Amino acid sequence: MTLEVGSTLSFSRTFTKEDVDTFTKLSLDEGVHHVNPDENGNVIVQGLLTATLPTKIGGENDVLAHTMNFNFLKPVVTGDTISCVVTIDKYTKKDSGRRSITASFRCINQDHIEVMTGLFAGVIK
């Protein structure tokens, strides 16, 4: 896909207890809400694990981010399927031959509830 202003890219993922357990070990974010299941057997997914959705899209397009802002609006729990849509807001070629990019994103769960928004900016080689 050719990136240009207005382009959208998307990715969806269902978070599992195993995902949270692995991220807990890597991040050392061992908050009780990430470790102890609720009455339905679910735990809250770490915010930064949820934030891997837009970073996956950026990584697929070789974005070297220098700024990332996340607005965590609602908790994500294991079993939730989150869809992330990234929209290219600015895209320009620099004198160095690199391209500068600014993008916004919106993540919603399977119930169409917005759980995270934000933006990232960086360069592409």
Short mmCIF file of C-alpha atoms in Angstrom, two decimals:
data_model
loop_
_atom_site.label_atom_id
_atom_site.label_comp_id
_atom_site.label_asym_id
_atom_site.label_seq_id
_atom_site.Cartn_x
_atom_site.Cartn_y
_atom_site.Cartn_z
CA MET A 1 0.00 0.00 0.00
CA THR A 2 1.22 3.49 -0.83
CA LEU A 3 1.10 5.74 2.21
CA GLU A 4 -0.41 9.17 1.75
CA VAL A 5 -2.40 11.66 3.79
CA GLY A 6 -5.79 10.15 4.53
CA SER A 7 -4.65 6.53 4.13
CA THR A 8 -5.93 4.15 6.80
CA LEU A 9 -4.35 0.94 8.02
CA SER A 10 -5.91 -1.49 10.46
CA PHE A 11 -5.15 -4.47 12.64
CA SER A 12 -7.25 -6.50 15.10
CA ARG A 13 -6.22 -8.77 17.91
CA THR A 14 -7.89 -10.79 20.65
CA PHE A 15 -5.92 -10.62 23.90
CA THR A 16 -5.49 -13.83 25.90
CA LYS A 17 -4.46 -14.60 29.47
CA GLU A 18 -1.26 -16.05 28.03
CA ASP A 19 -0.53 -12.71 26.30
CA VAL A 20 -0.94 -10.89 29.61
CA ASP A 21 1.17 -13.45 31.49
CA THR A 22 4.00 -13.13 28.95
CA PHE A 23 3.85 -9.33 28.97
CA THR A 24 3.79 -9.34 32.78
CA LYS A 25 7.04 -11.31 32.81
CA LEU A 26 8.67 -9.01 30.25
CA SER A 27 7.45 -5.67 31.61
CA LEU A 28 7.40 -6.55 35.32
CA ASP A 29 4.00 -4.78 35.46
CA GLU A 30 2.52 -7.12 38.05
CA GLY A 31 -0.45 -5.03 39.18
CA VAL A 32 -3.06 -7.13 40.97
CA HIS A 33 -5.57 -6.37 38.19
CA HIS A 34 -3.18 -7.97 35.65
CA VAL A 35 -2.59 -11.09 37.74
CA ASN A 36 -5.76 -11.92 39.69
CA PRO A 37 -8.77 -12.84 37.52
CA ASP A 38 -12.14 -11.21 38.12
CA GLU A 39 -15.39 -13.13 38.72
CA ASN A 40 -15.50 -13.95 34.97
CA GLY A 41 -11.93 -15.29 34.92
CA ASN A 42 -10.52 -12.25 33.06
CA VAL A 43 -7.66 -9.93 33.90
CA ILE A 44 -7.07 -6.39 32.70
CA VAL A 45 -4.63 -6.16 29.80
CA GLN A 46 -1.71 -3.79 30.44
CA GLY A 47 -2.13 -0.46 28.68
CA LEU A 48 1.22 -0.81 26.98
CA LEU A 49 0.28 -4.27 25.72
CA THR A 50 -2.83 -2.71 24.17
CA ALA A 51 -0.54 -0.04 22.73
CA THR A 52 1.22 -2.70 20.66
CA LEU A 53 -1.65 -2.49 18.15
CA PRO A 54 -0.67 0.87 16.58
CA THR A 55 3.03 0.07 17.02
CA LYS A 56 2.56 -3.12 14.98
CA ILE A 57 1.07 -1.06 12.15
CA GLY A 58 3.93 1.45 12.40
CA GLY A 59 6.49 -1.35 12.45
CA GLU A 60 5.02 -2.95 9.33
CA ASN A 61 5.66 0.37 7.58
CA ASP A 62 9.19 0.91 8.96
CA VAL A 63 8.22 3.90 11.10
CA LEU A 64 10.95 5.00 13.50
CA ALA A 65 8.77 6.79 16.03
CA HIS A 66 10.04 9.78 17.97
CA THR A 67 6.73 10.68 19.62
CA MET A 68 3.88 8.48 20.80
CA ASN A 69 0.83 9.61 22.78
CA PHE A 70 -1.76 7.23 24.17
CA ASN A 71 -5.14 8.05 25.68
CA PHE A 72 -6.37 5.01 27.61
CA LEU A 73 -10.14 5.46 27.76
CA LYS A 74 -11.55 2.12 28.95
CA PRO A 75 -10.00 -1.07 30.32
CA VAL A 76 -9.29 -3.96 27.97
CA VAL A 77 -9.74 -7.42 29.46
CA THR A 78 -8.64 -10.83 28.28
CA GLY A 79 -11.00 -12.14 25.64
CA ASP A 80 -11.57 -8.66 24.18
CA THR A 81 -10.94 -8.22 20.46
CA ILE A 82 -9.53 -4.78 19.78
CA SER A 83 -9.49 -3.23 16.31
CA CYS A 84 -7.04 -0.41 15.67
CA VAL A 85 -7.35 1.99 12.74
CA VAL A 86 -4.42 4.27 11.99
CA THR A 87 -4.98 7.35 9.80
CA ILE A 88 -2.07 9.14 8.14
CA ASP A 89 -2.40 12.84 9.00
CA LYS A 90 0.88 14.19 7.56
CA TYR A 91 3.31 12.58 5.17
CA THR A 92 6.18 14.53 3.64
CA LYS A 93 9.52 13.80 2.05
CA LYS A 94 12.50 15.34 3.83
CA ASP A 95 15.74 16.62 2.28
CA SER A 96 17.55 13.61 3.77
CA GLY A 97 15.46 11.28 1.61
CA ARG A 98 13.51 10.06 4.60
CA ARG A 99 9.80 10.64 4.89
CA SER A 100 8.19 12.29 7.89
CA ILE A 101 4.92 10.84 9.15
CA THR A 102 2.30 11.84 11.70
CA ALA A 103 -0.63 9.53 12.29
CA SER A 104 -3.58 9.27 14.64
CA PHE A 105 -5.23 6.07 15.77
CA ARG A 106 -8.44 4.82 17.30
CA CYS A 107 -8.94 1.44 18.99
CA ILE A 108 -12.36 -0.05 19.64
CA ASN A 109 -13.46 -3.29 21.22
CA GLN A 110 -15.88 -5.91 19.93
CA ASP A 111 -18.77 -3.92 21.43
CA HIS A 112 -17.76 -0.83 19.40
CA ILE A 113 -16.55 0.97 22.54
CA GLU A 114 -13.53 3.21 22.08
CA VAL A 115 -10.79 1.99 24.44
CA MET A 116 -7.72 3.92 23.28
CA THR A 117 -6.83 6.83 21.01
CA GLY A 118 -3.61 8.62 20.28
CA LEU A 119 -0.99 9.63 17.77
CA PHE A 120 2.52 8.91 16.72
CA ALA A 121 5.09 10.80 14.70
CA GLY A 122 8.40 9.73 13.22
CA VAL A 123 10.34 9.05 10.09
CA ILE A 124 10.47 6.28 7.53
CA LYS A 125 13.80 5.31 5.96
#
